Amino acid sequence: EGSHLRRVLEHLGQAASGKGPVIRGVGLDISREGILLAAKLHKHIPWLVADLAKSPLQDRSLHAVLNILSPANYGEFRRILKPGGLCVKVVPGPWYLQELRSALFADEEKRTYQNDRTVALFRQQFRLLEHSGVRNAVLLNRSELGDLARMTPLAWSAGRDRLEQFLDRDSLEITVDLEVLIGRTESIT
């Protein structure tokens, strides 16, 4: 629904203090419904319904790509990034939504998460500048737990009984554990 991009643009605009280049962003998602919602909520940002595998953006047209908790197409990212451009990839950390995973899955493999392969692939595609983590616990009420279950693909494959049991509570503290990877394309020297 576009809130991540809006917040990034607001922060960068404040950091620029009105001096220097104008900072613009473009939102892209394959979900028509998501883009329509983003366009209604954040009218000042251009929004595109498009597939990351073949984006409508021109070669070398962006200074940065921000990819949050979604599949990536690094070949396409490198195509649309200017030389020296940044790719910021946010991936789940090992404790991401651990309470939901534990409640929904008996299989230990699904109850845990490792992103070693994701991080290694990112490092093959970009020169890694920074790899940092952010972990926080958020108290969600009954309604917000329902929103979480509808949003995350984790719940889509869970058994109905386990999901109903998870949702049958007034509130629950949920762990948000994210890793932020920042990489750069090669620069022209």
PDB file of C-alpha atoms in Angstrom:
ATOM      1  CA  GLU A   1       0.000   0.000   0.000  1.00  0.00           C
ATOM      2  CA  GLY A   2       2.989   2.287  -0.470  1.00  0.00           C
ATOM      3  CA  SER A   3       3.774   3.366   3.088  1.00  0.00           C
ATOM      4  CA  HIS A   4       7.397   2.194   2.952  1.00  0.00           C
ATOM      5  CA  LEU A   5       8.223   4.257  -0.121  1.00  0.00           C
ATOM      6  CA  ARG A   6       6.350   7.283   1.230  1.00  0.00           C
ATOM      7  CA  ARG A   7       8.306   7.162   4.495  1.00  0.00           C
ATOM      8  CA  VAL A   8      11.649   6.777   2.711  1.00  0.00           C
ATOM      9  CA  LEU A   9      10.882   9.741   0.447  1.00  0.00           C
ATOM     10  CA  GLU A  10       9.776  11.850   3.420  1.00  0.00           C
ATOM     11  CA  HIS A  11      12.974  11.017   5.299  1.00  0.00           C
ATOM     12  CA  LEU A  12      15.198  11.739   2.304  1.00  0.00           C
ATOM     13  CA  GLY A  13      13.344  14.976   1.635  1.00  0.00           C
ATOM     14  CA  GLN A  14      13.900  16.079   5.219  1.00  0.00           C
ATOM     15  CA  ALA A  15      17.563  15.090   5.036  1.00  0.00           C
ATOM     16  CA  ALA A  16      18.004  17.123   1.858  1.00  0.00           C
ATOM     17  CA  SER A  17      16.542  20.200   3.657  1.00  0.00           C
ATOM     18  CA  GLY A  18      15.237  21.589   0.391  1.00  0.00           C
ATOM     19  CA  LYS A  19      18.765  21.950  -1.012  1.00  0.00           C
ATOM     20  CA  GLY A  20      20.333  19.849  -3.717  1.00  0.00           C
ATOM     21  CA  PRO A  21      18.593  17.516  -6.152  1.00  0.00           C
ATOM     22  CA  VAL A  22      14.904  16.713  -5.937  1.00  0.00           C
ATOM     23  CA  ILE A  23      14.366  13.198  -4.657  1.00  0.00           C
ATOM     24  CA  ARG A  24      11.685  11.171  -6.426  1.00  0.00           C
ATOM     25  CA  GLY A  25      10.454   7.642  -6.131  1.00  0.00           C
ATOM     26  CA  VAL A  26       8.437   5.214  -8.211  1.00  0.00           C
ATOM     27  CA  GLY A  27       6.424   2.364  -6.715  1.00  0.00           C
ATOM     28  CA  LEU A  28       6.149  -0.900  -8.607  1.00  0.00           C
ATOM     29  CA  ASP A  29       4.210  -4.055  -7.737  1.00  0.00           C
ATOM     30  CA  ILE A  30       2.543  -6.861  -9.648  1.00  0.00           C
ATOM     31  CA  SER A  31      -0.572  -6.558  -7.480  1.00  0.00           C
ATOM     32  CA  ARG A  32      -3.102  -4.281  -9.183  1.00  0.00           C
ATOM     33  CA  GLU A  33      -5.072  -3.988  -5.949  1.00  0.00           C
ATOM     34  CA  GLY A  34      -1.964  -3.014  -3.983  1.00  0.00           C
ATOM     35  CA  ILE A  35      -1.006  -0.362  -6.514  1.00  0.00           C
ATOM     36  CA  LEU A  36      -4.545   1.056  -6.614  1.00  0.00           C
ATOM     37  CA  LEU A  37      -4.520   1.364  -2.826  1.00  0.00           C
ATOM     38  CA  ALA A  38      -1.060   2.983  -2.865  1.00  0.00           C
ATOM     39  CA  ALA A  39      -2.155   5.454  -5.548  1.00  0.00           C
ATOM     40  CA  LYS A  40      -5.207   6.449  -3.478  1.00  0.00           C
ATOM     41  CA  LEU A  41      -3.201   6.870  -0.279  1.00  0.00           C
ATOM     42  CA  HIS A  42      -0.094   8.537  -1.751  1.00  0.00           C
ATOM     43  CA  LYS A  43      -1.165  10.564  -4.780  1.00  0.00           C
ATOM     44  CA  HIS A  44       2.158  12.425  -5.167  1.00  0.00           C
ATOM     45  CA  ILE A  45       4.093   9.220  -6.023  1.00  0.00           C
ATOM     46  CA  PRO A  46       3.879   7.505  -9.431  1.00  0.00           C
ATOM     47  CA  TRP A  47       2.727   3.868  -9.102  1.00  0.00           C
ATOM     48  CA  LEU A  48       3.125   1.114 -11.705  1.00  0.00           C
ATOM     49  CA  VAL A  49       1.527  -2.308 -11.984  1.00  0.00           C
ATOM     50  CA  ALA A  50       4.405  -4.345 -13.364  1.00  0.00           C
ATOM     51  CA  ASP A  51       6.410  -7.539 -12.981  1.00  0.00           C
ATOM     52  CA  LEU A  52       9.928  -7.334 -11.546  1.00  0.00           C
ATOM     53  CA  ALA A  53      11.033  -9.801 -14.217  1.00  0.00           C
ATOM     54  CA  LYS A  54      10.390  -7.206 -16.925  1.00  0.00           C
ATOM     55  CA  SER A  55       9.945  -3.742 -15.503  1.00  0.00           C
ATOM     56  CA  PRO A  56       8.857  -0.860 -17.771  1.00  0.00           C
ATOM     57  CA  LEU A  57      11.669   1.328 -16.426  1.00  0.00           C
ATOM     58  CA  GLN A  58      14.455   2.434 -18.759  1.00  0.00           C
ATOM     59  CA  ASP A  59      17.988   1.078 -18.613  1.00  0.00           C
ATOM     60  CA  ARG A  60      20.182   2.921 -16.101  1.00  0.00           C
ATOM     61  CA  SER A  61      17.329   5.196 -15.006  1.00  0.00           C
ATOM     62  CA  LEU A  62      17.439   4.825 -11.212  1.00  0.00           C
ATOM     63  CA  HIS A  63      19.946   5.714  -8.516  1.00  0.00           C
ATOM     64  CA  ALA A  64      18.522   3.158  -6.073  1.00  0.00           C
ATOM     65  CA  VAL A  65      16.202   0.169  -5.805  1.00  0.00           C
ATOM     66  CA  LEU A  66      14.441  -0.699  -2.555  1.00  0.00           C
ATOM     67  CA  ASN A  67      13.139  -4.274  -2.341  1.00  0.00           C
ATOM     68  CA  ILE A  68      11.317  -5.151   0.882  1.00  0.00           C
ATOM     69  CA  LEU A  69      10.357  -8.721   1.809  1.00  0.00           C
ATOM     70  CA  SER A  70       9.629  -9.757  -1.747  1.00  0.00           C
ATOM     71  CA  PRO A  71      11.300 -11.783  -4.460  1.00  0.00           C
ATOM     72  CA  ALA A  72      14.071  -9.996  -6.337  1.00  0.00           C
ATOM     73  CA  ASN A  73      15.186  -9.992  -9.940  1.00  0.00           C
ATOM     74  CA  TYR A  74      18.804  -8.876  -9.692  1.00  0.00           C
ATOM     75  CA  GLY A  75      19.392  -8.892 -13.438  1.00  0.00           C
ATOM     76  CA  GLU A  76      16.533  -6.452 -13.848  1.00  0.00           C
ATOM     77  CA  PHE A  77      17.730  -4.383 -10.887  1.00  0.00           C
ATOM     78  CA  ARG A  78      21.201  -4.082 -12.436  1.00  0.00           C
ATOM     79  CA  ARG A  79      19.631  -3.133 -15.792  1.00  0.00           C
ATOM     80  CA  ILE A  80      17.615  -0.242 -14.361  1.00  0.00           C
ATOM     81  CA  LEU A  81      20.285   1.010 -11.939  1.00  0.00           C
ATOM     82  CA  LYS A  82      22.746   3.690 -12.969  1.00  0.00           C
ATOM     83  CA  PRO A  83      26.445   2.801 -12.644  1.00  0.00           C
ATOM     84  CA  GLY A  84      27.262   3.025  -8.959  1.00  0.00           C
ATOM     85  CA  GLY A  85      23.562   2.666  -8.077  1.00  0.00           C
ATOM     86  CA  LEU A  86      22.415   1.207  -4.782  1.00  0.00           C
ATOM     87  CA  CYS A  87      20.280  -1.847  -4.175  1.00  0.00           C
ATOM     88  CA  VAL A  88      18.685  -2.068  -0.730  1.00  0.00           C
ATOM     89  CA  LYS A  89      17.195  -5.487  -0.004  1.00  0.00           C
ATOM     90  CA  VAL A  90      15.255  -6.206   3.190  1.00  0.00           C
ATOM     91  CA  VAL A  91      14.948  -9.893   4.071  1.00  0.00           C
ATOM     92  CA  PRO A  92      13.529 -11.753   7.058  1.00  0.00           C
ATOM     93  CA  GLY A  93      15.964 -12.491   9.861  1.00  0.00           C
ATOM     94  CA  PRO A  94      15.998 -15.840  11.686  1.00  0.00           C
ATOM     95  CA  TRP A  95      13.476 -14.665  14.330  1.00  0.00           C
ATOM     96  CA  TYR A  96      11.050 -13.061  11.854  1.00  0.00           C
ATOM     97  CA  LEU A  97       7.460 -13.790  12.964  1.00  0.00           C
ATOM     98  CA  GLN A  98       8.711 -16.646  15.147  1.00  0.00           C
ATOM     99  CA  GLU A  99       5.477 -16.703  17.155  1.00  0.00           C
ATOM    100  CA  LEU A 100       3.414 -17.191  14.005  1.00  0.00           C
ATOM    101  CA  ARG A 101       5.790 -19.859  12.650  1.00  0.00           C
ATOM    102  CA  SER A 102       5.717 -21.781  15.931  1.00  0.00           C
ATOM    103  CA  ALA A 103       1.927 -21.686  16.108  1.00  0.00           C
ATOM    104  CA  LEU A 104       1.283 -22.676  12.495  1.00  0.00           C
ATOM    105  CA  PHE A 105       3.859 -25.363  11.739  1.00  0.00           C
ATOM    106  CA  ALA A 106       4.816 -28.635  13.398  1.00  0.00           C
ATOM    107  CA  ASP A 107       7.627 -29.202  10.871  1.00  0.00           C
ATOM    108  CA  GLU A 108      10.857 -27.751  12.312  1.00  0.00           C
ATOM    109  CA  GLU A 109      12.027 -26.694   8.846  1.00  0.00           C
ATOM    110  CA  LYS A 110       9.043 -24.350   8.460  1.00  0.00           C
ATOM    111  CA  ARG A 111       9.260 -23.164  12.069  1.00  0.00           C
ATOM    112  CA  THR A 112      12.741 -21.749  11.485  1.00  0.00           C
ATOM    113  CA  TYR A 113      14.108 -19.471   8.810  1.00  0.00           C
ATOM    114  CA  GLN A 114      17.574 -19.031   7.417  1.00  0.00           C
ATOM    115  CA  ASN A 115      18.474 -16.486   4.791  1.00  0.00           C
ATOM    116  CA  ASP A 116      22.068 -17.578   4.106  1.00  0.00           C
ATOM    117  CA  ARG A 117      21.319 -18.392   0.462  1.00  0.00           C
ATOM    118  CA  THR A 118      19.485 -15.095  -0.052  1.00  0.00           C
ATOM    119  CA  VAL A 119      22.386 -13.106   1.401  1.00  0.00           C
ATOM    120  CA  ALA A 120      24.945 -15.090  -0.643  1.00  0.00           C
ATOM    121  CA  LEU A 121      23.006 -14.450  -3.864  1.00  0.00           C
ATOM    122  CA  PHE A 122      22.817 -10.721  -3.095  1.00  0.00           C
ATOM    123  CA  ARG A 123      26.592 -10.664  -2.525  1.00  0.00           C
ATOM    124  CA  GLN A 124      27.145 -12.307  -5.918  1.00  0.00           C
ATOM    125  CA  GLN A 125      25.142  -9.562  -7.628  1.00  0.00           C
ATOM    126  CA  PHE A 126      26.289  -6.425  -5.793  1.00  0.00           C
ATOM    127  CA  ARG A 127      29.297  -5.175  -3.888  1.00  0.00           C
ATOM    128  CA  LEU A 128      28.047  -5.425  -0.317  1.00  0.00           C
ATOM    129  CA  LEU A 129      28.402  -2.099   1.514  1.00  0.00           C
ATOM    130  CA  GLU A 130      26.413  -2.904   4.619  1.00  0.00           C
ATOM    131  CA  HIS A 131      24.587  -5.812   6.236  1.00  0.00           C
ATOM    132  CA  SER A 132      22.709  -4.887   9.388  1.00  0.00           C
ATOM    133  CA  GLY A 133      19.821  -6.196  11.413  1.00  0.00           C
ATOM    134  CA  VAL A 134      16.769  -4.729  13.062  1.00  0.00           C
ATOM    135  CA  ARG A 135      14.761  -6.690  15.619  1.00  0.00           C
ATOM    136  CA  ASN A 136      11.769  -5.488  17.570  1.00  0.00           C
ATOM    137  CA  ALA A 137       8.709  -6.934  19.265  1.00  0.00           C
ATOM    138  CA  VAL A 138       5.309  -5.472  18.422  1.00  0.00           C
ATOM    139  CA  LEU A 139       2.140  -6.074  20.410  1.00  0.00           C
ATOM    140  CA  LEU A 140      -0.717  -6.818  18.007  1.00  0.00           C
ATOM    141  CA  ASN A 141      -4.384  -6.888  18.965  1.00  0.00           C
ATOM    142  CA  ARG A 142      -6.907  -9.440  17.637  1.00  0.00           C
ATOM    143  CA  SER A 143      -7.708  -7.395  14.538  1.00  0.00           C
ATOM    144  CA  GLU A 144      -4.042  -6.785  13.725  1.00  0.00           C
ATOM    145  CA  LEU A 145      -3.260 -10.499  14.130  1.00  0.00           C
ATOM    146  CA  GLY A 146      -5.934 -11.175  11.505  1.00  0.00           C
ATOM    147  CA  ASP A 147      -4.343  -8.596   9.210  1.00  0.00           C
ATOM    148  CA  LEU A 148      -0.959 -10.258   9.727  1.00  0.00           C
ATOM    149  CA  ALA A 149      -2.372 -13.689   8.881  1.00  0.00           C
ATOM    150  CA  ARG A 150      -3.963 -12.362   5.664  1.00  0.00           C
ATOM    151  CA  MET A 151      -0.764 -10.530   4.673  1.00  0.00           C
ATOM    152  CA  THR A 152       1.923 -13.138   5.155  1.00  0.00           C
ATOM    153  CA  PRO A 153       2.412 -16.111   2.841  1.00  0.00           C
ATOM    154  CA  LEU A 154       3.271 -18.133   5.973  1.00  0.00           C
ATOM    155  CA  ALA A 155      -0.416 -18.342   6.882  1.00  0.00           C
ATOM    156  CA  TRP A 156      -1.526 -19.180   3.359  1.00  0.00           C
ATOM    157  CA  SER A 157      -0.155 -22.729   3.593  1.00  0.00           C
ATOM    158  CA  ALA A 158      -0.985 -23.364   7.250  1.00  0.00           C
ATOM    159  CA  GLY A 159      -3.620 -25.772   8.449  1.00  0.00           C
ATOM    160  CA  ARG A 160      -6.988 -24.150   9.127  1.00  0.00           C
ATOM    161  CA  ASP A 161      -7.180 -25.450  12.727  1.00  0.00           C
ATOM    162  CA  ARG A 162      -3.742 -24.098  13.633  1.00  0.00           C
ATOM    163  CA  LEU A 163      -4.535 -20.737  12.038  1.00  0.00           C
ATOM    164  CA  GLU A 164      -7.851 -20.421  13.900  1.00  0.00           C
ATOM    165  CA  GLN A 165      -6.133 -21.318  17.182  1.00  0.00           C
ATOM    166  CA  PHE A 166      -3.456 -18.677  16.530  1.00  0.00           C
ATOM    167  CA  LEU A 167      -6.096 -16.023  15.818  1.00  0.00           C
ATOM    168  CA  ASP A 168      -8.221 -16.900  18.862  1.00  0.00           C
ATOM    169  CA  ARG A 169      -6.543 -14.484  21.294  1.00  0.00           C
ATOM    170  CA  ASP A 170      -6.920 -10.879  22.306  1.00  0.00           C
ATOM    171  CA  SER A 171      -3.312  -9.916  21.611  1.00  0.00           C
ATOM    172  CA  LEU A 172       0.159 -11.305  21.079  1.00  0.00           C
ATOM    173  CA  GLU A 173       3.662  -9.872  20.934  1.00  0.00           C
ATOM    174  CA  ILE A 174       5.158 -10.629  17.508  1.00  0.00           C
ATOM    175  CA  THR A 175       8.862 -10.503  16.646  1.00  0.00           C
ATOM    176  CA  VAL A 176       9.846  -8.438  13.624  1.00  0.00           C
ATOM    177  CA  ASP A 177      13.402  -9.436  12.692  1.00  0.00           C
ATOM    178  CA  LEU A 178      14.785  -7.967   9.479  1.00  0.00           C
ATOM    179  CA  GLU A 179      18.158  -7.849   7.795  1.00  0.00           C
ATOM    180  CA  VAL A 180      19.031  -4.938   5.556  1.00  0.00           C
ATOM    181  CA  LEU A 181      21.507  -5.521   2.731  1.00  0.00           C
ATOM    182  CA  ILE A 182      22.927  -2.522   0.901  1.00  0.00           C
ATOM    183  CA  GLY A 183      24.914  -3.138  -2.254  1.00  0.00           C
ATOM    184  CA  ARG A 184      26.309  -1.107  -5.097  1.00  0.00           C
ATOM    185  CA  THR A 185      26.610  -1.754  -8.810  1.00  0.00           C
ATOM    186  CA  GLU A 186      29.959  -1.190 -10.470  1.00  0.00           C
ATOM    187  CA  SER A 187      30.827   2.449 -11.092  1.00  0.00           C
ATOM    188  CA  ILE A 188      32.143   3.869 -14.330  1.00  0.00           C
ATOM    189  CA  THR A 189      35.675   5.091 -13.678  1.00  0.00           C
TER     190      THR A 189
END
